[in-house]
PDB file of C-alpha atoms in Angstrom:
ATOM      1  CA  MET A   1     103.767 100.064  66.628  1.00 69.00           C
ATOM      2  CA  ALA A   2     106.294 100.286  69.476  1.00 84.00           C
ATOM      3  CA  ARG A   3     104.912 100.085  72.973  1.00 92.00           C
ATOM      4  CA  PRO A   4     103.985 103.477  74.477  1.00 95.00           C
ATOM      5  CA  VAL A   5     106.482 104.955  76.926  1.00 96.00           C
ATOM      6  CA  VAL A   6     104.897 105.489  80.344  1.00 98.00           C
ATOM      7  CA  GLY A   7     106.936 107.565  82.779  1.00 97.00           C
ATOM      8  CA  ILE A   8     106.632 106.445  86.415  1.00 98.00           C
ATOM      9  CA  SER A   9     107.535 109.018  89.066  1.00 97.00           C
ATOM     10  CA  CYS A  10     110.232 107.976  91.540  1.00 96.00           C
ATOM     11  CA  CYS A  11     110.968 108.943  95.126  1.00 91.00           C
ATOM     12  CA  VAL A  12     114.377 109.405  96.684  1.00 89.00           C
ATOM     13  CA  LYS A  13     114.742 106.759  99.391  1.00 87.00           C
ATOM     14  CA  GLY A  14     117.648 105.619 101.511  1.00 84.00           C
ATOM     15  CA  PHE A  15     118.697 101.974 101.165  1.00 86.00           C
ATOM     16  CA  GLY A  16     121.335  99.749 102.666  1.00 85.00           C
ATOM     17  CA  THR A  17     123.715  99.989 105.578  1.00 87.00           C
ATOM     18  CA  PHE A  18     124.665 103.585 104.794  1.00 82.00           C
ATOM     19  CA  ASN A  19     121.149 104.790 103.888  1.00 84.00           C
ATOM     20  CA  THR A  20     122.396 105.603 100.386  1.00 89.00           C
ATOM     21  CA  PRO A  21     119.884 107.700  98.381  1.00 87.00           C
ATOM     22  CA  ASN A  22     118.186 105.714  95.605  1.00 90.00           C
ATOM     23  CA  HIS A  23     115.559 106.669  93.038  1.00 91.00           C
ATOM     24  CA  ALA A  24     112.759 104.156  93.532  1.00 91.00           C
ATOM     25  CA  ALA A  25     109.208 103.200  92.566  1.00 95.00           C
ATOM     26  CA  SER A  26     107.283 100.158  93.770  1.00 93.00           C
ATOM     27  CA  ASP A  27     107.142  97.078  91.566  1.00 96.00           C
ATOM     28  CA  SER A  28     103.334  97.253  91.527  1.00 96.00           C
ATOM     29  CA  TYR A  29     103.488 100.288  89.189  1.00 97.00           C
ATOM     30  CA  VAL A  30     105.868  98.578  86.809  1.00 98.00           C
ATOM     31  CA  ARG A  31     103.669  95.482  86.677  1.00 97.00           C
ATOM     32  CA  VAL A  32     100.467  97.393  86.011  1.00 98.00           C
ATOM     33  CA  VAL A  33     102.083  99.331  83.143  1.00 98.00           C
ATOM     34  CA  LEU A  34     103.303  96.053  81.634  1.00 98.00           C
ATOM     35  CA  GLY A  35      99.857  94.550  82.292  1.00 97.00           C
ATOM     36  CA  PRO A  36      96.566  96.320  81.521  1.00 97.00           C
ATOM     37  CA  VAL A  37      98.193  99.609  80.464  1.00 98.00           C
ATOM     38  CA  ARG A  38     100.272  97.699  77.869  1.00 97.00           C
ATOM     39  CA  GLY A  39     103.088 100.196  77.987  1.00 97.00           C
ATOM     40  CA  LEU A  40     106.838 100.355  78.398  1.00 97.00           C
ATOM     41  CA  PRO A  41     107.530 101.434  81.999  1.00 98.00           C
ATOM     42  CA  VAL A  42     110.323 103.966  82.430  1.00 97.00           C
ATOM     43  CA  LEU A  43     111.301 105.129  85.926  1.00 96.00           C
ATOM     44  CA  LEU A  44     111.708 108.899  86.135  1.00 95.00           C
ATOM     45  CA  PRO A  45     114.408 109.906  88.621  1.00 93.00           C
ATOM     46  CA  ALA A  46     113.590 112.707  91.049  1.00 92.00           C
ATOM     47  CA  ALA A  47     116.284 114.946  89.596  1.00 88.00           C
ATOM     48  CA  GLY A  48     114.536 118.303  89.462  1.00 84.00           C
ATOM     49  CA  GLU A  49     112.893 120.596  86.924  1.00 79.00           C
ATOM     50  CA  CYS A  50     115.911 120.607  84.612  1.00 77.00           C
ATOM     51  CA  LEU A  51     115.267 116.930  83.885  1.00 73.00           C
ATOM     52  CA  ALA A  52     111.548 117.508  83.422  1.00 72.00           C
ATOM     53  CA  GLU A  53     112.340 119.841  80.505  1.00 74.00           C
ATOM     54  CA  GLU A  54     113.903 116.967  78.560  1.00 82.00           C
ATOM     55  CA  LEU A  55     111.538 114.224  79.709  1.00 84.00           C
ATOM     56  CA  LEU A  56     108.221 115.541  78.458  1.00 86.00           C
ATOM     57  CA  PRO A  57     108.816 115.177  74.697  1.00 88.00           C
ATOM     58  CA  ARG A  58     109.947 111.569  75.194  1.00 91.00           C
ATOM     59  CA  LEU A  59     106.895 110.373  77.117  1.00 94.00           C
ATOM     60  CA  ASP A  60     103.540 109.085  75.923  1.00 95.00           C
ATOM     61  CA  ALA A  61     101.999 109.198  79.415  1.00 97.00           C
ATOM     62  CA  LEU A  62     102.729 109.975  83.039  1.00 97.00           C
ATOM     63  CA  LEU A  63     101.897 107.763  86.031  1.00 98.00           C
ATOM     64  CA  LEU A  64     102.262 109.535  89.394  1.00 98.00           C
ATOM     65  CA  THR A  65     102.876 107.081  92.199  1.00 97.00           C
ATOM     66  CA  GLY A  66     101.948 106.934  95.848  1.00 95.00           C
ATOM     67  CA  SER A  67     104.566 107.348  98.549  1.00 92.00           C
ATOM     68  CA  ARG A  68     105.013 107.611 102.303  1.00 88.00           C
ATOM     69  CA  SER A  69     106.459 111.084 101.776  1.00 90.00           C
ATOM     70  CA  ASN A  70     104.244 114.154 101.630  1.00 92.00           C
ATOM     71  CA  VAL A  71     104.332 117.246  99.431  1.00 96.00           C
ATOM     72  CA  TRP A  72     106.384 120.031 101.039  1.00 95.00           C
ATOM     73  CA  PRO A  73     103.847 122.506 102.525  1.00 95.00           C
ATOM     74  CA  ARG A  74     105.729 125.503 101.160  1.00 96.00           C
ATOM     75  CA  HIS A  75     104.409 124.555  97.706  1.00 96.00           C
ATOM     76  CA  TYR A  76     100.861 125.377  98.859  1.00 95.00           C
ATOM     77  CA  ASP A  77     101.573 127.947 101.605  1.00 94.00           C
ATOM     78  CA  GLY A  78     100.670 125.444 104.301  1.00 94.00           C
ATOM     79  CA  PRO A  79     102.014 125.252 107.852  1.00 93.00           C
ATOM     80  CA  PRO A  80     105.160 123.187 108.435  1.00 94.00           C
ATOM     81  CA  HIS A  81     104.680 119.448 108.735  1.00 91.00           C
ATOM     82  CA  ALA A  82     104.654 117.851 112.162  1.00 91.00           C
ATOM     83  CA  GLU A  83     108.087 116.650 113.241  1.00 91.00           C
ATOM     84  CA  GLY A  84     108.953 113.309 111.668  1.00 89.00           C
ATOM     85  CA  THR A  85     106.665 113.703 108.635  1.00 90.00           C
ATOM     86  CA  PRO A  86     108.575 112.355 105.605  1.00 91.00           C
ATOM     87  CA  GLU A  87     109.183 114.810 102.767  1.00 91.00           C
ATOM     88  CA  ASP A  88     110.837 114.453  99.362  1.00 92.00           C
ATOM     89  CA  HIS A  89     111.903 117.837  98.020  1.00 95.00           C
ATOM     90  CA  ALA A  90     113.631 116.309  95.008  1.00 94.00           C
ATOM     91  CA  ARG A  91     110.447 114.542  93.943  1.00 95.00           C
ATOM     92  CA  ASP A  92     108.392 117.729  94.382  1.00 96.00           C
ATOM     93  CA  ALA A  93     110.878 119.674  92.255  1.00 94.00           C
ATOM     94  CA  THR A  94     110.486 117.112  89.479  1.00 94.00           C
ATOM     95  CA  THR A  95     106.800 116.227  89.507  1.00 95.00           C
ATOM     96  CA  LEU A  96     105.129 119.590  90.068  1.00 96.00           C
ATOM     97  CA  PRO A  97     106.461 121.284  86.894  1.00 94.00           C
ATOM     98  CA  LEU A  98     106.107 118.028  84.965  1.00 94.00           C
ATOM     99  CA  ILE A  99     102.434 117.760  85.959  1.00 95.00           C
ATOM    100  CA  ARG A 100     101.648 121.273  84.779  1.00 94.00           C
ATOM    101  CA  ALA A 101     103.374 120.681  81.481  1.00 91.00           C
ATOM    102  CA  ALA A 102     101.769 117.254  80.967  1.00 93.00           C
ATOM    103  CA  VAL A 103      98.271 118.629  81.572  1.00 93.00           C
ATOM    104  CA  ALA A 104      98.854 121.575  79.236  1.00 90.00           C
ATOM    105  CA  ALA A 105     100.246 119.299  76.531  1.00 89.00           C
ATOM    106  CA  GLY A 106      97.377 116.791  76.781  1.00 92.00           C
ATOM    107  CA  LEU A 107      99.681 113.970  77.865  1.00 94.00           C
ATOM    108  CA  PRO A 108      97.647 111.148  79.467  1.00 97.00           C
ATOM    109  CA  LEU A 109      98.090 111.348  83.221  1.00 97.00           C
ATOM    110  CA  LEU A 110      97.001 109.032  86.025  1.00 98.00           C
ATOM    111  CA  ALA A 111      97.766 110.256  89.556  1.00 98.00           C
ATOM    112  CA  ILE A 112      97.600 107.831  92.491  1.00 98.00           C
ATOM    113  CA  CYS A 113      97.511 108.761  96.211  1.00 95.00           C
ATOM    114  CA  ARG A 114     100.459 111.174  96.714  1.00 96.00           C
ATOM    115  CA  GLY A 115     100.250 111.670  92.966  1.00 97.00           C
ATOM    116  CA  MET A 116      96.696 113.029  93.264  1.00 97.00           C
ATOM    117  CA  GLN A 117      97.842 115.358  96.035  1.00 96.00           C
ATOM    118  CA  GLU A 118     100.688 116.541  93.783  1.00 97.00           C
ATOM    119  CA  LEU A 119      98.209 117.146  90.971  1.00 98.00           C
ATOM    120  CA  ASN A 120      96.097 119.323  93.254  1.00 98.00           C
ATOM    121  CA  VAL A 121      99.092 121.305  94.542  1.00 98.00           C
ATOM    122  CA  ALA A 122     100.653 121.689  91.087  1.00 97.00           C
ATOM    123  CA  LEU A 123      97.456 123.297  89.802  1.00 97.00           C
ATOM    124  CA  GLY A 124      96.972 125.630  92.759  1.00 97.00           C
ATOM    125  CA  GLY A 125      95.162 123.649  95.474  1.00 98.00           C
ATOM    126  CA  THR A 126      96.006 122.933  99.127  1.00 97.00           C
ATOM    127  CA  LEU A 127      96.176 119.879 101.381  1.00 95.00           C
ATOM    128  CA  ASP A 128      94.946 118.809 104.797  1.00 90.00           C
ATOM    129  CA  GLN A 129      98.011 117.324 106.461  1.00 90.00           C
ATOM    130  CA  ARG A 130      96.386 114.966 108.992  1.00 87.00           C
ATOM    131  CA  ILE A 131      92.795 114.212 108.068  1.00 86.00           C
ATOM    132  CA  GLN A 132      92.287 112.061 111.174  1.00 82.00           C
ATOM    133  CA  ASP A 133      92.852 115.113 113.410  1.00 83.00           C
ATOM    134  CA  LEU A 134      90.015 117.112 111.843  1.00 82.00           C
ATOM    135  CA  PRO A 135      86.549 117.151 113.479  1.00 89.00           C
ATOM    136  CA  GLY A 136      84.144 114.616 112.022  1.00 87.00           C
ATOM    137  CA  ARG A 137      86.700 112.996 109.736  1.00 87.00           C
ATOM    138  CA  MET A 138      87.825 109.371 109.413  1.00 85.00           C
ATOM    139  CA  ASP A 139      91.290 107.940 109.888  1.00 79.00           C
ATOM    140  CA  HIS A 140      92.230 107.175 106.294  1.00 77.00           C
ATOM    141  CA  SER A 141      95.581 105.606 107.131  1.00 78.00           C
ATOM    142  CA  THR A 142      96.554 101.982 107.501  1.00 74.00           C
ATOM    143  CA  PRO A 143      99.370 101.223 109.958  1.00 64.00           C
ATOM    144  CA  SER A 144     102.583 101.011 107.958  1.00 62.00           C
ATOM    145  CA  ASP A 145     103.854  98.261 110.242  1.00 63.00           C
ATOM    146  CA  GLN A 146     100.901  95.985 109.405  1.00 65.00           C
ATOM    147  CA  PRO A 147     102.867  92.849 108.436  1.00 68.00           C
ATOM    148  CA  TYR A 148     100.161  91.089 106.412  1.00 64.00           C
ATOM    149  CA  ALA A 149      99.940  92.737 102.988  1.00 70.00           C
ATOM    150  CA  PRO A 150      96.401  91.528 102.092  1.00 69.00           C
ATOM    151  CA  VAL A 151      95.128  93.275 105.220  1.00 68.00           C
ATOM    152  CA  ARG A 152      97.221  96.399 104.637  1.00 72.00           C
ATOM    153  CA  THR A 153      95.877  96.846 101.108  1.00 76.00           C
ATOM    154  CA  ALA A 154      92.345  95.477 101.591  1.00 81.00           C
ATOM    155  CA  LYS A 155      89.189  97.469 100.921  1.00 88.00           C
ATOM    156  CA  ALA A 156      88.746  99.927 103.779  1.00 84.00           C
ATOM    157  CA  HIS A 157      85.651 101.976 102.950  1.00 89.00           C
ATOM    158  CA  LEU A 158      83.254 102.984 100.192  1.00 93.00           C
ATOM    159  CA  VAL A 159      83.552 106.053  98.008  1.00 95.00           C
ATOM    160  CA  ARG A 160      80.564 107.700  96.385  1.00 95.00           C
ATOM    161  CA  VAL A 161      81.187 108.189  92.673  1.00 97.00           C
ATOM    162  CA  ASP A 162      79.511 110.869  90.571  1.00 96.00           C
ATOM    163  CA  ARG A 163      77.389 108.834  88.165  1.00 95.00           C
ATOM    164  CA  GLY A 164      77.747 111.497  85.474  1.00 94.00           C
ATOM    165  CA  GLY A 165      81.494 111.931  85.840  1.00 95.00           C
ATOM    166  CA  PHE A 166      84.520 110.774  83.900  1.00 96.00           C
ATOM    167  CA  LEU A 167      85.509 108.121  86.451  1.00 96.00           C
ATOM    168  CA  ALA A 168      82.046 106.548  86.313  1.00 96.00           C
ATOM    169  CA  SER A 169      82.300 106.339  82.517  1.00 95.00           C
ATOM    170  CA  LEU A 170      85.421 104.168  82.866  1.00 96.00           C
ATOM    171  CA  LEU A 171      83.932 101.607  85.252  1.00 96.00           C
ATOM    172  CA  PRO A 172      82.415  98.322  84.004  1.00 95.00           C
ATOM    173  CA  ALA A 173      78.724  98.116  83.212  1.00 89.00           C
ATOM    174  CA  GLY A 174      76.561  97.590  86.279  1.00 89.00           C
ATOM    175  CA  TRP A 175      79.117  98.931  88.764  1.00 91.00           C
ATOM    176  CA  ASP A 176      76.404 101.052  90.438  1.00 89.00           C
ATOM    177  CA  ALA A 177      73.630  98.464  90.516  1.00 81.00           C
ATOM    178  CA  GLY A 178      74.502  96.849  93.851  1.00 80.00           C
ATOM    179  CA  PRO A 179      73.120  97.510  97.350  1.00 80.00           C
ATOM    180  CA  CYS A 180      75.497 100.456  97.855  1.00 82.00           C
ATOM    181  CA  GLY A 181      74.266 102.332  94.794  1.00 85.00           C
ATOM    182  CA  ALA A 182      76.779 104.654  93.171  1.00 93.00           C
ATOM    183  CA  SER A 183      79.655 103.597  95.440  1.00 94.00           C
ATOM    184  CA  ILE A 184      82.738 101.431  95.062  1.00 95.00           C
ATOM    185  CA  ALA A 185      84.975  99.909  97.730  1.00 93.00           C
ATOM    186  CA  VAL A 186      88.572 101.122  97.937  1.00 94.00           C
ATOM    187  CA  ASN A 187      91.668 100.653 100.048  1.00 91.00           C
ATOM    188  CA  SER A 188      92.955 103.573 102.121  1.00 85.00           C
ATOM    189  CA  LEU A 189      96.611 104.307 102.948  1.00 84.00           C
ATOM    190  CA  HIS A 190      96.958 108.063 103.392  1.00 81.00           C
ATOM    191  CA  ASN A 191      97.047 110.724 106.096  1.00 82.00           C
ATOM    192  CA  GLN A 192      96.854 113.747 103.807  1.00 88.00           C
ATOM    193  CA  GLY A 193      94.175 114.745 101.348  1.00 93.00           C
ATOM    194  CA  ILE A 194      92.740 117.623  99.365  1.00 95.00           C
ATOM    195  CA  ALA A 195      91.690 120.669 101.388  1.00 95.00           C
ATOM    196  CA  ARG A 196      91.020 123.365  98.773  1.00 96.00           C
ATOM    197  CA  LEU A 197      90.421 121.909  95.336  1.00 98.00           C
ATOM    198  CA  ALA A 198      92.650 123.442  92.677  1.00 98.00           C
ATOM    199  CA  PRO A 199      91.075 125.701  90.056  1.00 95.00           C
ATOM    200  CA  GLY A 200      90.389 123.558  87.027  1.00 93.00           C
ATOM    201  CA  LEU A 201      90.030 120.297  88.959  1.00 97.00           C
ATOM    202  CA  VAL A 202      86.622 118.631  89.303  1.00 97.00           C
ATOM    203  CA  ALA A 203      85.835 116.272  92.202  1.00 97.00           C
ATOM    204  CA  GLU A 204      84.490 112.912  91.041  1.00 97.00           C
ATOM    205  CA  ALA A 205      84.292 110.764  94.204  1.00 97.00           C
ATOM    206  CA  TRP A 206      84.035 111.259  97.979  1.00 96.00           C
ATOM    207  CA  ALA A 207      84.623 109.198 101.126  1.00 94.00           C
ATOM    208  CA  PRO A 208      81.815 108.976 103.714  1.00 93.00           C
ATOM    209  CA  ASP A 209      83.386 111.883 105.648  1.00 91.00           C
ATOM    210  CA  GLY A 210      83.482 114.120 102.563  1.00 93.00           C
ATOM    211  CA  THR A 211      87.168 113.666 101.747  1.00 90.00           C
ATOM    212  CA  ILE A 212      87.708 114.008  97.989  1.00 96.00           C
ATOM    213  CA  GLU A 213      88.778 110.617  96.641  1.00 96.00           C
ATOM    214  CA  ALA A 214      88.985 111.227  92.879  1.00 98.00           C
ATOM    215  CA  VAL A 215      89.442 114.228  90.592  1.00 98.00           C
ATOM    216  CA  ARG A 216      89.707 115.009  86.915  1.00 97.00           C
ATOM    217  CA  VAL A 217      91.175 117.992  85.134  1.00 97.00           C
ATOM    218  CA  GLY A 218      88.216 119.894  83.759  1.00 94.00           C
ATOM    219  CA  GLY A 219      88.534 120.582  80.052  1.00 88.00           C
ATOM    220  CA  ALA A 220      91.730 118.539  79.815  1.00 89.00           C
ATOM    221  CA  LEU A 221      93.136 117.896  76.360  1.00 85.00           C
ATOM    222  CA  GLY A 222      93.653 114.238  77.306  1.00 88.00           C
ATOM    223  CA  PHE A 223      93.092 111.628  80.005  1.00 95.00           C
ATOM    224  CA  ALA A 224      93.854 113.370  83.338  1.00 97.00           C
ATOM    225  CA  LEU A 225      92.534 111.545  86.408  1.00 98.00           C
ATOM    226  CA  GLY A 226      93.586 111.319  90.049  1.00 98.00           C
ATOM    227  CA  VAL A 227      92.478 108.746  92.630  1.00 98.00           C
ATOM    228  CA  GLN A 228      93.327 108.796  96.329  1.00 95.00           C
ATOM    229  CA  TRP A 229      93.344 105.012  96.703  1.00 96.00           C
ATOM    230  CA  HIS A 230      95.682 102.394  95.191  1.00 95.00           C
ATOM    231  CA  PRO A 231      94.074 100.481  92.286  1.00 96.00           C
ATOM    232  CA  GLU A 232      97.508  99.054  91.357  1.00 96.00           C
ATOM    233  CA  TYR A 233      97.302  96.720  94.347  1.00 94.00           C
ATOM    234  CA  ASP A 234      94.283  94.730  93.185  1.00 94.00           C
ATOM    235  CA  TRP A 235      93.745  95.247  89.443  1.00 95.00           C
ATOM    236  CA  GLU A 236      94.149  91.491  88.867  1.00 95.00           C
ATOM    237  CA  ARG A 237      91.058  90.696  90.949  1.00 94.00           C
ATOM    238  CA  ASP A 238      89.029  93.913  91.142  1.00 95.00           C
ATOM    239  CA  PRO A 239      87.153  94.855  87.935  1.00 96.00           C
ATOM    240  CA  ASN A 240      86.883  98.538  88.876  1.00 96.00           C
ATOM    241  CA  SER A 241      90.624  98.855  89.420  1.00 97.00           C
ATOM    242  CA  ARG A 242      91.377  97.032  86.182  1.00 97.00           C
ATOM    243  CA  ALA A 243      88.926  99.217  84.247  1.00 97.00           C
ATOM    244  CA  ILE A 244      90.765 102.381  85.332  1.00 98.00           C
ATOM    245  CA  PHE A 245      94.083 101.058  84.017  1.00 98.00           C
ATOM    246  CA  GLU A 246      92.589  99.698  80.810  1.00 98.00           C
ATOM    247  CA  ALA A 247      91.029 103.094  80.060  1.00 97.00           C
ATOM    248  CA  PHE A 248      94.346 104.769  80.824  1.00 97.00           C
ATOM    249  CA  GLY A 249      96.019 102.288  78.500  1.00 97.00           C
ATOM    250  CA  ARG A 250      93.672 103.161  75.630  1.00 96.00           C
ATOM    251  CA  ALA A 251      94.443 106.845  76.087  1.00 96.00           C
ATOM    252  CA  VAL A 252      98.161 106.090  76.240  1.00 96.00           C
ATOM    253  CA  ALA A 253      98.037 104.044  73.026  1.00 95.00           C
ATOM    254  CA  ALA A 254      96.234 106.854  71.221  1.00 93.00           C
ATOM    255  CA  ALA A 255      98.783 109.418  72.419  1.00 91.00           C
ATOM    256  CA  ALA A 256     101.664 107.173  71.360  1.00 91.00           C
ATOM    257  CA  GLY A 257     100.129 106.768  67.920  1.00 90.00           C
ATOM    258  CA  ARG A 258     100.006 110.513  67.447  1.00 85.00           C
ATOM    259  CA  ARG A 259     103.614 110.904  68.553  1.00 80.00           C
ATOM    260  CA  GLN A 260     104.867 108.073  66.365  1.00 78.00           C
ATOM    261  CA  GLN A 261     103.099 109.625  63.377  1.00 79.00           C
ATOM    262  CA  GLY A 262     105.315 112.656  63.751  1.00 70.00           C
ATOM    263  CA  ALA A 263     103.369 115.063  65.937  1.00 61.00           C
ATOM    264  CA  ALA A 264     105.720 117.782  67.134  1.00 50.00           C
ATOM    265  CA  PRO A 265     106.948 117.316  70.728  1.00 46.00           C
ATOM    266  CA  VAL A 266     105.915 119.932  73.248  1.00 47.00           C
ATOM    267  CA  GLY A 267     108.620 121.459  75.435  1.00 43.00           C
ATOM    268  CA  ILE A 268     107.904 122.029  79.098  1.00 42.00           C
ATOM    269  CA  ARG A 269     108.180 125.830  78.839  1.00 43.00           C
ATOM    270  CA  ALA A 270     105.791 126.040  75.907  1.00 44.00           C
ATOM    271  CA  ALA A 271     103.348 123.701  77.626  1.00 42.00           C
ATOM    272  CA  GLU A 272     103.388 125.621  80.899  1.00 42.00           C
ATOM    273  CA  ALA A 273     102.909 128.898  79.016  1.00 44.00           C
ATOM    274  CA  ALA A 274      99.685 127.498  77.548  1.00 42.00           C
ATOM    275  CA  LEU A 275      98.270 126.553  80.951  1.00 44.00           C
ATOM    276  CA  LEU A 276      95.665 128.712  82.637  1.00 40.00           C
ATOM    277  CA  PRO A 277      97.163 131.445  84.841  1.00 38.00           C
ATOM    278  CA  GLN A 278      95.539 130.123  88.020  1.00 39.00           C
ATOM    279  CA  ALA A 279      97.423 126.838  87.665  1.00 40.00           C
ATOM    280  CA  ALA A 280     100.795 128.534  88.020  1.00 37.00           C
ATOM    281  CA  GLU A 281     102.636 128.553  91.355  1.00 37.00           C
TER     282      GLU A 281
END
């Protein structure tokens, strides 16, 4: 059987002397798809909803990446971002309709950091724009100018995981037997996070300050999980991170098998039409 095709969301970023726009995704996502996911990584350019229409039937899974940019507040009726906050309107225009269609079609979906925030917004939720400015909340960001990568991506805090949830079922045996109970250590590289949880999403993990750190799509037709941290940074040495990608890989392989056996592709319009009304914009 051919390797499953895993679409990786790209950002539009300026490179070079003239800040030329490029469609880009970090190498860590490519490597993890080639590694424990065992898929064929395909970078999805941030080219808008018209491209999403043609992409969906060609994909076996969708991996939503993290990014320094933040979802445009107009997509969730939020106040304008503070001056200097990076945005990526082209990415939003591509990922938000693609997410809704992927969820409705049962396409395996794993959403990481910005990707989890996109998942929440796409299905009708809202975001807190600067968690560190809210009373009683932690600073979840790591300085972007931290030059030493192992420090920048190191474990930053614990998250409490719902023992009866989907995420817990993916983790290796004995993950909750240590001194911290039903908690795992994660890195933390974000300023924004979920404010109002989207209808249809179920929270699965929480930071010590109550920030939602993992979600699943309730009643999803397939694997549909979001995590606020970055398991792609340490899957080679952290068993919990690796377990998430291996479980995603099993779901991806099953979806690819169905497609390669001739299951009819689902168009983005038909998929969105099947989604619950509250998940529409």
